[in-house]
Structures are given as C-alpha cells and as structure tokens.
Amino acid sequence: MPGASGLLSEVAAAEAELRAAADRDRGGDGAGVAAGDELAAYFDEVVGADQKIEPRDWMPEAYRKGLVRQIAQHAHSEIIGMQPEGNWLSRAPSLARKAILLAKVQDEAGHGLYLYAAAETLGVSRAELFDKLLSGRQKYSSIFNYPTLTWADVGAIGWLVDGAAIVNQVPLCRCSYGPYARAMIRICKEESFHQRQGFDLLYTLARGTDEQRAMAQDAVDRWWYPSLAMFGPPDAESTHSTQSMAWKIKRFSNDELRQKFVDMTAQQAEVLGLNLPDEALGYDQPSGHWRYTQPDFGELMRVISGDGPCNRQRIEHRRRAHDDGAWVRDSAAAYAAKQRTRKAAA
Amino acid sequence: MTVENGQSTVDSQDWPLWEVFVRPRRGLAHSHVGSLHASDAELAVRNARDLYTRRQEGVSIWVVPAAAITASSPDEKDAFFEPAGDKVYRHPTFYPVPEGVEHL
C-alpha cells in the first residue's frame, strides 16, 4: 500500500525532526528568570523555531487548555473506540483474525494510556478526565457512535476509520507540544498496523464468495461518509483552527486533510476492487486530486451532540465498566497500602 | 510523558503515577519512554511490559514513582547550566595540536 508506507515515512521524518529540533541552536536563549511579556516572547520564539514546548515551560493558558481538550478527547476516542471492534472479538471467523483483532484492541487501550499520560503533563489528572468523559463534558470521536453490524465492519474500521485517523494524526507528530508529538509518533507507527490489517481483511473478503464480497461492499458503503466526517467541519466553520495553526498544534486544515484521505483511499479502493459510495467520485487530472461529495455535516453535528446511533450505549457501557470496577480498584489500592505498611514495619 | 511531570496532580482516588524507563538492548542505557498509573510497583512493571514493550522495544524495565523524581527548573536553566558554557577548556578541541603530531 503506497499510501500507508508514505505515511509511515512521514512519521519517521517527524521523529528525525524531533531530534533535530532538540539540537537546533535557537540563539538568544536568554529567557532566564524572565516574567510576563518576556515569557510570552520566549514561547513564541520556541514555537517559531519549530522546537518543542515541554511541560514545565511557560505557555499561554489558552494553549494549555486547548491542548488538554484536544489530547483528552483524543484519549477518550481510543478508549471508546475499543467498543465497536470489541463487539466482534468473540465472533471473529478464525483464530488468526481473532488474535489480530485482540492485538489491535490492546493497542487502542495503549494509545489511550499514552494520551492520558500526555494530557496529565499539562496539570490535569486522569481521574478528572474520566469524570468529564462519563458526565458528557468532554467528547470523543463521532465515528465510534456507529454500530458494527457485520464482521466486514471490522475491516472497514481498520481501513477507513484508522486510515482517516492516521491522516489526521501524522501531522500531529510535528505538533509544538513535545509530549503530544512523542505520543503521536508511537501511536502512528502502531496505527499503520491497524490500517493494513483492515485493508487485508477487506481484500480477503472482496476475493471470497459473492456473499463475502457483498458484505465487504456493504461495510464500506456504511463507513465511508462517517469516516470523511472524522476530519471535522469544513474550514469555514471550524472554531479552533486558526489559533491551533498559529501555535503549530495543527498543521493542515480539516479540508486539506480530508482531500488527502480521499486521494489515498480512492486509489486503494481500486486495488481492493470495492466501490466507494459516491457517484461524483472521479480523478481530476489538472489538480491531481479526486473529486468527491462532502459528508452530511448536519449529521456530524447531531452525532457529536449526543444523538448518533450508539452514543447512549457507548457511554452507558463505559460508565458501567467504571462503576462495576470500583471495588477492584479499591482492592488494588488497599493491597498496595497493606504491602507498604508491612514493608515499613519490617 | 516526560520526567518533568512529577508536578501533575495525583488525585487521592487515583493510583499513583509511575515513570517508565526501558533499556532497548544490552549495552544501551535505560531511556524514559512514558508514564502510567498503577496501584503498586509490581503492577506498574507488568503494565509497562504490556504497554511499552509489545513490539520488542526492550529487555529491561525500570519504574519509578513520579513523586520520587526531582527535576531542575526551566526558569533557572541558564544560570544552572552556565558553567558548562564558560569552561571551554573542558573540551579536547580547545587545545591546538601542532602540525605533525600523531595519535593525540
């Protein structure tokens, strides 16, 4: 898959850049015990020089808050995202596919943890973020509010949903906040495995029986537009974009990334032998891009505001796991306390 | 994700935060790879194994309670690290080597 290997090399380039940024001599590194304007100037200078902001550096309050919001919602998405695929763990059609899916869901849990840890460097606690998720004060990706109706949906999620996620996340490997950039580098490498396993699953189905092929096509039909909507509202309506770009948190606009995803995916669909459900889809020679129909942003807004097909179910499931697990967490804490007391007494 | 985050607030109901260091291979140093919450050190090691070495990233893991780490302050970094800058004679390249000297 040329698309994915291209993205992987972008991740490697971002990793090399991270090291280079650390070695770069910015000159005039005279922040010292500066206050007020000088701190802000220093912050701007670091961001301007493509260096990384680290947890104990001064940062504008809006930068910190924006990052907490974005990283936390990113983390929540990984955790909630385990549910639609987890739905098929016990029903995977072969042991090999089941083992692969288990590894994938395990990765999602890991991504959630990396991201919560990155958010915590900004001075919030994970418990506080859990609470915001469960009470609906923080959101997660709209995509996980769609149901997984067949086994082929697992493939469509890997190929389209994780594909869209990577296109979105690869530029974040160059984000100005060091802990987030480092977490994204780890995540993107693993996410590439997810995208490829999804492609492989659909490729197999597309070359199977008529029923398998139809199942694959049906899954692609249902996941295509929700995946396009993952890039968020069109640029003209995106509220956080301008500031995020100035602070180098975000590097490309929603529409730019969406186009990149369409270009990549349309080519891969041809190899798969499956159709993307868009009559208007076609390659535009002069621009070198694929024309496509925009997703229904009204639907996106409804899903984000809590009224998608599975919103209630997803949060209810997470809340139940949290509540039912309370006694286990308490037990672990009590056991740790007992061990500490024993060690102190010995 | 970094060593400097000993400051992050740890809720009393939340398990403590641990910083994780992994040594990739024999002969290399342990590097900081991230952090995680766990009720005790043993579980922290097990979770770090699952979380940070799923793809043969390392052969040895250290976990340290984040609260046990003391970090230098970025505010004083110039004053704190300054002596390194004005003692150029600490570097071998400071000393001129006359023409014709070998193996020095």
GROMACS .gro file of C-alpha atoms in nm:
model
  450
    1MET     CA    1   0.000   0.000   0.000
    2PRO     CA    2   0.187   0.306  -0.120
    3GLY     CA    3  -0.034   0.542   0.083
    4ALA     CA    4   0.046   0.380   0.413
    5SER     CA    5   0.417   0.344   0.352
    6GLY     CA    6   0.424   0.712   0.256
    7LEU     CA    7   0.257   0.799   0.584
    8LEU     CA    8   0.496   0.577   0.777
    9SER     CA    9   0.795   0.752   0.625
   10GLU     CA   10   0.636   1.084   0.725
   11VAL     CA   11   0.625   0.953   1.082
   12ALA     CA   12   0.992   0.858   1.061
   13ALA     CA   13   1.071   1.205   0.925
   14ALA     CA   14   0.880   1.367   1.211
   15GLU     CA   15   1.079   1.157   1.457
   16ALA     CA   16   1.407   1.267   1.299
   17GLU     CA   17   1.285   1.628   1.309
   18LEU     CA   18   1.209   1.594   1.679
   19ARG     CA   19   1.572   1.504   1.740
   20ALA     CA   20   1.697   1.777   1.511
   21ALA     CA   21   1.477   2.036   1.685
   22ALA     CA   22   1.632   1.941   2.017
   23ASP     CA   23   1.981   2.004   1.881
   24ARG     CA   24   1.897   2.325   1.698
   25ASP     CA   25   2.066   2.632   1.839
   26ARG     CA   26   1.797   2.893   1.867
   27GLY     CA   27   2.047   3.165   1.964
   28GLY     CA   28   1.935   3.436   2.206
   29ASP     CA   29   1.819   3.168   2.452
   30GLY     CA   30   1.808   3.426   2.725
   31ALA     CA   31   1.476   3.358   2.894
   32GLY     CA   32   1.645   3.330   3.232
   33VAL     CA   33   1.413   3.440   3.510
   34ALA     CA   34   1.202   3.643   3.271
   35ALA     CA   35   0.847   3.740   3.355
   36GLY     CA   36   0.531   3.836   3.168
   37ASP     CA   37   0.598   3.959   2.815
   38GLU     CA   38   0.943   3.804   2.808
   39LEU     CA   39   0.798   3.460   2.883
   40ALA     CA   40   0.544   3.501   2.607
   41ALA     CA   41   0.816   3.615   2.367
   42TYR     CA   42   1.024   3.313   2.460
   43PHE     CA   43   0.726   3.083   2.399
   44ASP     CA   44   0.665   3.239   2.058
   45GLU     CA   45   1.033   3.206   1.976
   46VAL     CA   46   1.040   2.834   2.062
   47VAL     CA   47   0.725   2.766   1.859
   48GLY     CA   48   0.855   2.982   1.575
   49ALA     CA   49   1.181   2.788   1.564
   50ASP     CA   50   0.987   2.458   1.542
   51GLN     CA   51   1.125   2.350   1.875
   52LYS     CA   52   0.911   2.174   2.133
   53ILE     CA   53   0.729   2.319   2.431
   54GLU     CA   54   0.783   2.097   2.735
   55PRO     CA   55   0.562   2.050   3.044
   56ARG     CA   56   0.746   2.287   3.277
   57ASP     CA   57   0.785   2.565   3.018
   58TRP     CA   58   0.562   2.868   3.043
   59MET     CA   59   0.272   2.855   2.797
   60PRO     CA   60  -0.034   3.071   2.729
   61GLU     CA   61  -0.331   2.949   2.932
   62ALA     CA   62  -0.539   2.909   2.615
   63TYR     CA   63  -0.265   2.691   2.463
   64ARG     CA   64  -0.268   2.468   2.771
   65LYS     CA   65  -0.647   2.448   2.783
   66GLY     CA   66  -0.678   2.381   2.410
   67LEU     CA   67  -0.424   2.101   2.434
   68VAL     CA   68  -0.592   1.945   2.737
   69ARG     CA   69  -0.921   1.944   2.547
   70GLN     CA   70  -0.772   1.802   2.230
   71ILE     CA   71  -0.547   1.538   2.391
   72ALA     CA   72  -0.816   1.426   2.636
   73GLN     CA   73  -1.076   1.387   2.363
   74HIS     CA   74  -0.821   1.203   2.159
   75ALA     CA   75  -0.759   0.969   2.455
   76HIS     CA   76  -1.132   0.921   2.514
   77SER     CA   77  -1.171   0.825   2.148
   78GLU     CA   78  -0.915   0.547   2.183
   79ILE     CA   79  -1.094   0.408   2.488
   80ILE     CA   80  -1.447   0.432   2.349
   81GLY     CA   81  -1.312   0.308   2.015
   82MET     CA   82  -1.244  -0.032   2.172
   83GLN     CA   83  -1.619  -0.098   2.192
   84PRO     CA   84  -1.729  -0.121   1.827
   85GLU     CA   85  -1.448  -0.362   1.743
   86GLY     CA   86  -1.458  -0.540   2.076
   87ASN     CA   87  -1.813  -0.625   1.975
   88TRP     CA   88  -1.669  -0.879   1.726
   89LEU     CA   89  -1.391  -1.030   1.938
   90SER     CA   90  -1.593  -1.332   2.046
   91ARG     CA   91  -1.734  -1.380   1.696
   92ALA     CA   92  -1.423  -1.343   1.479
   93PRO     CA   93  -1.439  -1.603   1.199
   94SER     CA   94  -1.093  -1.758   1.250
   95LEU     CA   95  -0.840  -1.783   1.531
   96ALA     CA   96  -0.587  -1.582   1.332
   97ARG     CA   97  -0.832  -1.297   1.273
   98LYS     CA   98  -0.933  -1.312   1.638
   99ALA     CA   99  -0.572  -1.287   1.757
  100ILE     CA  100  -0.514  -0.991   1.524
  101LEU     CA  101  -0.826  -0.814   1.649
  102LEU     CA  102  -0.725  -0.875   2.011
  103ALA     CA  103  -0.382  -0.722   1.942
  104LYS     CA  104  -0.548  -0.426   1.779
  105VAL     CA  105  -0.790  -0.359   2.063
  106GLN     CA  106  -0.498  -0.393   2.304
  107ASP     CA  107  -0.315  -0.124   2.106
  108GLU     CA  108  -0.615   0.109   2.135
  109ALA     CA  109  -0.603   0.073   2.513
  110GLY     CA  110  -0.233   0.154   2.500
  111HIS     CA  111  -0.294   0.460   2.285
  112GLY     CA  112  -0.550   0.581   2.536
  113LEU     CA  113  -0.291   0.545   2.811
  114TYR     CA  114  -0.014   0.727   2.621
  115LEU     CA  115  -0.255   1.012   2.554
  116TYR     CA  116  -0.389   1.037   2.908
  117ALA     CA  117  -0.027   1.048   3.025
  118ALA     CA  118   0.046   1.328   2.775
  119ALA     CA  119  -0.261   1.520   2.896
  120GLU     CA  120  -0.150   1.478   3.258
  121THR     CA  121   0.175   1.662   3.187
  122LEU     CA  122  -0.049   1.968   3.141
  123GLY     CA  123  -0.157   1.952   3.505
  124VAL     CA  124  -0.486   1.762   3.489
  125SER     CA  125  -0.544   1.421   3.645
  126ARG     CA  126  -0.665   1.119   3.456
  127ALA     CA  127  -0.947   1.066   3.709
  128GLU     CA  128  -1.071   1.417   3.634
  129LEU     CA  129  -1.069   1.344   3.260
  130PHE     CA  130  -1.253   1.013   3.310
  131ASP     CA  131  -1.513   1.204   3.502
  132LYS     CA  132  -1.553   1.459   3.223
  133LEU     CA  133  -1.598   1.181   2.968
  134LEU     CA  134  -1.857   0.996   3.175
  135SER     CA  135  -2.053   1.311   3.251
  136GLY     CA  136  -2.051   1.415   2.884
  137ARG     CA  137  -1.849   1.731   2.941
  138GLN     CA  138  -1.577   1.607   2.706
  139LYS     CA  139  -1.638   1.436   2.375
  140TYR     CA  140  -1.481   1.155   2.177
  141SER     CA  141  -1.462   1.096   1.803
  142SER     CA  142  -1.802   1.095   1.633
  143ILE     CA  143  -1.714   0.778   1.443
  144PHE     CA  144  -1.747   0.545   1.740
  145ASN     CA  145  -2.116   0.617   1.766
  146TYR     CA  146  -2.182   0.399   1.464
  147PRO     CA  147  -2.265   0.029   1.512
  148THR     CA  148  -2.060  -0.266   1.385
  149LEU     CA  149  -2.324  -0.479   1.216
  150THR     CA  150  -2.113  -0.742   1.040
  151TRP     CA  151  -1.764  -0.892   1.055
  152ALA     CA  152  -1.670  -0.683   0.749
  153ASP     CA  153  -1.722  -0.370   0.960
  154VAL     CA  154  -1.404  -0.465   1.147
  155GLY     CA  155  -1.220  -0.439   0.816
  156ALA     CA  156  -1.389  -0.114   0.721
  157ILE     CA  157  -1.296   0.036   1.056
  158GLY     CA  158  -0.933  -0.066   1.012
  159TRP     CA  159  -0.906   0.057   0.657
  160LEU     CA  160  -1.126   0.369   0.660
  161VAL     CA  161  -1.152   0.478   1.023
  162ASP     CA  162  -0.792   0.405   1.119
  163GLY     CA  163  -0.686   0.533   0.777
  164ALA     CA  164  -0.860   0.863   0.844
  165ALA     CA  165  -0.714   0.868   1.193
  166ILE     CA  166  -0.360   0.830   1.059
  167VAL     CA  167  -0.401   1.105   0.801
  168ASN     CA  168  -0.521   1.325   1.086
  169GLN     CA  169  -0.252   1.217   1.330
  170VAL     CA  170   0.063   1.206   1.118
  171PRO     CA  171   0.086   1.589   1.113
  172LEU     CA  172   0.040   1.586   1.493
  173CYS     CA  173   0.377   1.405   1.514
  174ARG     CA  174   0.518   1.754   1.443
  175CYS     CA  175   0.295   1.930   1.697
  176SER     CA  176   0.463   2.202   1.905
  177TYR     CA  177   0.389   2.031   2.237
  178GLY     CA  178   0.665   1.774   2.295
  179PRO     CA  179   0.474   1.509   2.496
  180TYR     CA  180   0.188   1.507   2.243
  181ALA     CA  181   0.425   1.487   1.944
  182ARG     CA  182   0.612   1.195   2.104
  183ALA     CA  183   0.290   1.008   2.185
  184MET     CA  184   0.169   1.059   1.827
  185ILE     CA  185   0.488   0.912   1.683
  186ARG     CA  186   0.439   0.595   1.886
  187ILE     CA  187   0.069   0.582   1.801
  188CYS     CA  188   0.105   0.639   1.427
  189LYS     CA  189   0.351   0.353   1.393
  190GLU     CA  190   0.100   0.119   1.557
  191GLU     CA  191  -0.198   0.268   1.377
  192SER     CA  192  -0.038   0.172   1.047
  193PHE     CA  193  -0.069  -0.190   1.152
  194HIS     CA  194  -0.441  -0.133   1.213
  195GLN     CA  195  -0.498   0.024   0.875
  196ARG     CA  196  -0.316  -0.257   0.697
  197GLN     CA  197  -0.498  -0.532   0.884
  198GLY     CA  198  -0.829  -0.371   0.788
  199PHE     CA  199  -0.725  -0.349   0.425
  200ASP     CA  200  -0.610  -0.713   0.435
  201LEU     CA  201  -0.941  -0.823   0.586
  202LEU     CA  202  -1.146  -0.646   0.318
  203TYR     CA  203  -0.911  -0.763   0.043
  204THR     CA  204  -0.970  -1.123   0.151
  205LEU     CA  205  -1.348  -1.077   0.165
  206ALA     CA  206  -1.354  -0.898  -0.170
  207ARG     CA  207  -1.192  -1.204  -0.325
  208GLY     CA  208  -1.412  -1.455  -0.143
  209THR     CA  209  -1.763  -1.577  -0.213
  210ASP     CA  210  -2.034  -1.346  -0.350
  211GLU     CA  211  -2.178  -1.315  -0.001
  212GLN     CA  212  -1.840  -1.217   0.145
  213ARG     CA  213  -1.786  -0.963  -0.129
  214ALA     CA  214  -2.132  -0.816  -0.075
  215MET     CA  215  -2.067  -0.798   0.298
  216ALA     CA  216  -1.740  -0.609   0.238
  217GLN     CA  217  -1.909  -0.367  -0.001
  218ASP     CA  218  -2.194  -0.305   0.243
  219ALA     CA  219  -1.948  -0.223   0.521
  220VAL     CA  220  -1.758   0.023   0.301
  221ASP     CA  221  -2.089   0.183   0.199
  222ARG     CA  222  -2.185   0.244   0.561
  223TRP     CA  223  -1.843   0.362   0.691
  224TRP     CA  224  -1.732   0.589   0.405
  225TYR     CA  225  -1.918   0.908   0.495
  226PRO     CA  226  -1.878   0.879   0.872
  227SER     CA  227  -1.502   0.840   0.805
  228LEU     CA  228  -1.497   1.153   0.589
  229ALA     CA  229  -1.679   1.338   0.865
  230MET     CA  230  -1.399   1.247   1.111
  231PHE     CA  231  -1.195   1.536   0.972
  232GLY     CA  232  -1.442   1.775   1.129
  233PRO     CA  233  -1.649   2.061   0.990
  234PRO     CA  234  -1.541   2.245   0.673
  235ASP     CA  235  -1.265   2.504   0.723
  236ALA     CA  236  -1.508   2.795   0.715
  237GLU     CA  237  -1.692   2.656   1.021
  238SER     CA  238  -1.402   2.521   1.222
  239THR     CA  239  -1.383   2.710   1.550
  240HIS     CA  240  -1.042   2.614   1.685
  241SER     CA  241  -0.843   2.606   1.362
  242THR     CA  242  -0.680   2.947   1.328
  243GLN     CA  243  -0.529   2.958   1.676
  244SER     CA  244  -0.428   2.592   1.661
  245MET     CA  245  -0.241   2.657   1.340
  246ALA     CA  246  -0.066   2.965   1.473
  247TRP     CA  247   0.055   2.762   1.771
  248LYS     CA  248   0.159   2.475   1.545
  249ILE     CA  249  -0.068   2.228   1.718
  250LYS     CA  250  -0.249   2.175   1.392
  251ARG     CA  251  -0.054   2.181   1.065
  252PHE     CA  252  -0.322   2.134   0.798
  253SER     CA  253  -0.685   2.239   0.771
  254ASN     CA  254  -0.975   1.993   0.801
  255ASP     CA  255  -1.048   2.017   0.430
  256GLU     CA  256  -0.685   1.967   0.330
  257LEU     CA  257  -0.663   1.650   0.535
  258ARG     CA  258  -0.998   1.524   0.408
  259GLN     CA  259  -0.878   1.569   0.050
  260LYS     CA  260  -0.556   1.386   0.129
  261PHE     CA  261  -0.756   1.097   0.273
  262VAL     CA  262  -0.985   1.080  -0.032
  263ASP     CA  263  -0.687   1.079  -0.270
  264MET     CA  264  -0.522   0.798  -0.080
  265THR     CA  265  -0.836   0.591  -0.028
  266ALA     CA  266  -0.980   0.621  -0.380
  267GLN     CA  267  -0.660   0.469  -0.516
  268GLN     CA  268  -0.665   0.189  -0.259
  269ALA     CA  269  -1.033   0.113  -0.330
  270GLU     CA  270  -0.938   0.039  -0.689
  271VAL     CA  271  -0.685  -0.218  -0.572
  272LEU     CA  272  -0.938  -0.362  -0.329
  273GLY     CA  273  -1.196  -0.390  -0.602
  274LEU     CA  274  -1.462  -0.227  -0.387
  275ASN     CA  275  -1.659   0.088  -0.467
  276LEU     CA  276  -1.666   0.399  -0.257
  277PRO     CA  277  -2.035   0.501  -0.236
  278ASP     CA  278  -2.001   0.832  -0.415
  279GLU     CA  279  -2.136   0.885  -0.767
  280ALA     CA  280  -1.934   1.202  -0.804
  281LEU     CA  281  -1.604   1.039  -0.721
  282GLY     CA  282  -1.355   1.086  -1.002
  283TYR     CA  283  -0.994   1.176  -1.064
  284ASP     CA  284  -0.936   1.534  -1.167
  285GLN     CA  285  -0.632   1.540  -1.393
  286PRO     CA  286  -0.548   1.914  -1.376
  287SER     CA  287  -0.549   1.935  -0.996
  288GLY     CA  288  -0.414   1.585  -0.934
  289HIS     CA  289  -0.688   1.531  -0.675
  290TRP     CA  290  -1.004   1.323  -0.654
  291ARG     CA  291  -1.340   1.500  -0.666
  292TYR     CA  292  -1.582   1.380  -0.401
  293THR     CA  293  -1.912   1.461  -0.234
  294GLN     CA  294  -1.886   1.619   0.111
  295PRO     CA  295  -2.034   1.426   0.403
  296ASP     CA  296  -2.353   1.542   0.573
  297PHE     CA  297  -2.219   1.786   0.831
  298GLY     CA  298  -2.565   1.821   0.983
  299GLU     CA  299  -2.545   1.454   1.074
  300LEU     CA  300  -2.194   1.506   1.213
  301MET     CA  301  -2.324   1.781   1.442
  302ARG     CA  302  -2.613   1.563   1.559
  303VAL     CA  303  -2.378   1.273   1.638
  304ILE     CA  304  -2.128   1.497   1.816
  305SER     CA  305  -2.401   1.649   2.027
  306GLY     CA  306  -2.502   1.304   2.152
  307ASP     CA  307  -2.772   1.195   1.912
  308GLY     CA  308  -2.594   0.936   1.697
  309PRO     CA  309  -2.693   0.568   1.668
  310CYS     CA  310  -2.482   0.441   1.961
  311ASN     CA  311  -2.394   0.745   2.177
  312ARG     CA  312  -2.602   0.635   2.476
  313GLN     CA  313  -2.489   0.275   2.453
  314ARG     CA  314  -2.118   0.366   2.437
  315ILE     CA  315  -2.122   0.594   2.739
  316GLU     CA  316  -2.351   0.363   2.932
  317HIS     CA  317  -2.111   0.074   2.871
  318ARG     CA  318  -1.810   0.282   2.979
  319ARG     CA  319  -1.992   0.405   3.289
  320ARG     CA  320  -2.093   0.054   3.386
  321ALA     CA  321  -1.736  -0.074   3.345
  322HIS     CA  322  -1.616   0.216   3.560
  323ASP     CA  323  -1.877   0.163   3.833
  324ASP     CA  324  -1.857  -0.215   3.836
  325GLY     CA  325  -1.478  -0.195   3.852
  326ALA     CA  326  -1.474   0.038   4.154
  327TRP     CA  327  -1.433  -0.242   4.408
  328VAL     CA  328  -1.141  -0.389   4.210
  329ARG     CA  329  -0.961  -0.054   4.202
  330ASP     CA  330  -1.026  -0.011   4.573
  331SER     CA  331  -0.893  -0.361   4.643
  332ALA     CA  332  -0.573  -0.292   4.450
  333ALA     CA  333  -0.524   0.034   4.639
  334ALA     CA  334  -0.591  -0.138   4.976
  335TYR     CA  335  -0.349  -0.418   4.889
  336ALA     CA  336  -0.079  -0.171   4.789
  337ALA     CA  337  -0.132   0.019   5.117
  338LYS     CA  338  -0.104  -0.304   5.316
  339GLN     CA  339   0.219  -0.402   5.140
  340ARG     CA  340   0.364  -0.058   5.212
  341THR     CA  341   0.275  -0.084   5.581
  342ARG     CA  342   0.431  -0.430   5.603
  343LYS     CA  343   0.746  -0.315   5.433
  344ALA     CA  344   0.771  -0.018   5.667
  345ALA     CA  345   0.725  -0.242   5.972
  346ALA     CA  346   0.984  -0.496   5.858
  347MET     CA  347   0.515   1.161   2.923
  348THR     CA  348   0.826   1.332   3.047
  349VAL     CA  349   1.031   1.314   3.359
  350GLU     CA  350   0.941   1.669   3.450
  351ASN     CA  351   0.581   1.588   3.518
  352GLY     CA  352   0.626   1.499   3.885
  353GLN     CA  353   0.417   1.812   3.934
  354SER     CA  354   0.099   1.666   3.784
  355THR     CA  355  -0.174   1.645   4.039
  356VAL     CA  356  -0.243   1.295   4.163
  357ASP     CA  357  -0.594   1.251   4.285
  358SER     CA  358  -0.629   1.062   4.610
  359GLN     CA  359  -0.866   0.812   4.447
  360ASP     CA  360  -0.633   0.773   4.153
  361TRP     CA  361  -0.349   0.524   4.157
  362PRO     CA  362  -0.005   0.686   4.176
  363LEU     CA  363   0.182   0.786   3.861
  364TRP     CA  364   0.496   0.591   3.763
  365GLU     CA  365   0.764   0.694   3.516
  366VAL     CA  366   0.884   0.412   3.292
  367PHE     CA  367   1.239   0.357   3.163
  368VAL     CA  368   1.323   0.087   2.911
  369ARG     CA  369   1.665  -0.042   2.806
  370PRO     CA  370   1.635  -0.139   2.440
  371ARG     CA  371   1.925  -0.384   2.426
  372ARG     CA  372   2.225  -0.499   2.625
  373GLY     CA  373   2.485  -0.229   2.632
  374LEU     CA  374   2.244   0.061   2.588
  375ALA     CA  375   2.112   0.287   2.863
  376HIS     CA  376   1.759   0.288   3.001
  377SER     CA  377   1.559   0.564   2.836
  378HIS     CA  378   1.244   0.729   2.958
  379VAL     CA  379   0.955   0.607   2.744
  380GLY     CA  380   0.647   0.738   2.922
  381SER     CA  381   0.437   0.706   3.233
  382LEU     CA  382   0.141   0.512   3.366
  383HIS     CA  383  -0.082   0.475   3.670
  384ALA     CA  384  -0.066   0.159   3.882
  385SER     CA  385  -0.152   0.071   4.239
  386ASP     CA  386   0.194  -0.071   4.317
  387ALA     CA  387   0.539  -0.122   4.168
  388GLU     CA  388   0.478  -0.481   4.060
  389LEU     CA  389   0.167  -0.392   3.862
  390ALA     CA  390   0.347  -0.090   3.722
  391VAL     CA  391   0.617  -0.322   3.581
  392ARG     CA  392   0.358  -0.560   3.438
  393ASN     CA  393   0.159  -0.280   3.278
  394ALA     CA  394   0.477  -0.122   3.143
  395ARG     CA  395   0.565  -0.457   2.988
  396ASP     CA  396   0.228  -0.469   2.811
  397LEU     CA  397   0.223  -0.103   2.722
  398TYR     CA  398   0.576  -0.017   2.618
  399THR     CA  399   0.740  -0.343   2.505
  400ARG     CA  400   0.469  -0.506   2.291
  401ARG     CA  401   0.694  -0.488   1.984
  402GLN     CA  402   1.029  -0.596   2.126
  403GLU     CA  403   1.122  -0.244   2.227
  404GLY     CA  404   1.333  -0.356   2.519
  405VAL     CA  405   1.487  -0.612   2.751
  406SER     CA  406   1.477  -0.431   3.085
  407ILE     CA  407   1.221  -0.206   3.255
  408TRP     CA  408   1.257   0.036   3.545
  409VAL     CA  409   0.955   0.201   3.704
  410VAL     CA  410   0.989   0.494   3.946
  411PRO     CA  411   0.711   0.670   4.136
  412ALA     CA  412   0.680   1.009   3.966
  413ALA     CA  413   0.669   1.168   4.310
  414ALA     CA  414   1.024   1.039   4.378
  415ILE     CA  415   1.171   1.238   4.090
  416THR     CA  416   1.314   1.584   4.146
  417ALA     CA  417   1.369   1.785   3.831
  418SER     CA  418   1.568   2.100   3.762
  419SER     CA  419   1.359   2.406   3.696
  420PRO     CA  420   1.340   2.550   3.344
  421ASP     CA  421   1.334   2.903   3.491
  422GLU     CA  422   1.689   2.874   3.612
  423LYS     CA  423   1.828   2.675   3.324
  424ASP     CA  424   2.068   2.944   3.210
  425ALA     CA  425   2.216   3.009   3.550
  426PHE     CA  426   2.208   2.641   3.638
  427PHE     CA  427   2.388   2.513   3.332
  428GLU     CA  428   2.601   2.817   3.261
  429PRO     CA  429   2.934   2.683   3.393
  430ALA     CA  430   2.930   2.435   3.105
  431GLY     CA  431   2.947   2.723   2.858
  432ASP     CA  432   3.235   2.926   3.001
  433LYS     CA  433   3.470   2.636   3.068
  434VAL     CA  434   3.565   2.567   2.710
  435TYR     CA  435   3.890   2.408   2.827
  436ARG     CA  436   3.682   2.103   2.925
  437HIS     CA  437   3.662   2.009   2.560
  438PRO     CA  438   3.956   1.838   2.391
  439THR     CA  439   3.901   2.056   2.085
  440PHE     CA  440   4.007   2.361   2.291
  441TYR     CA  441   4.374   2.259   2.265
  442PRO     CA  442   4.569   2.332   1.947
  443VAL     CA  443   4.763   2.037   1.817
  444PRO     CA  444   5.091   2.130   1.647
  445GLU     CA  445   5.148   2.019   1.292
  446GLY     CA  446   5.293   1.672   1.265
  447VAL     CA  447   5.171   1.527   1.597
  448GLU     CA  448   5.006   1.191   1.552
  449HIS     CA  449   4.775   0.984   1.771
  450LEU     CA  450   4.686   1.277   2.002
   0.00000   0.00000   0.00000
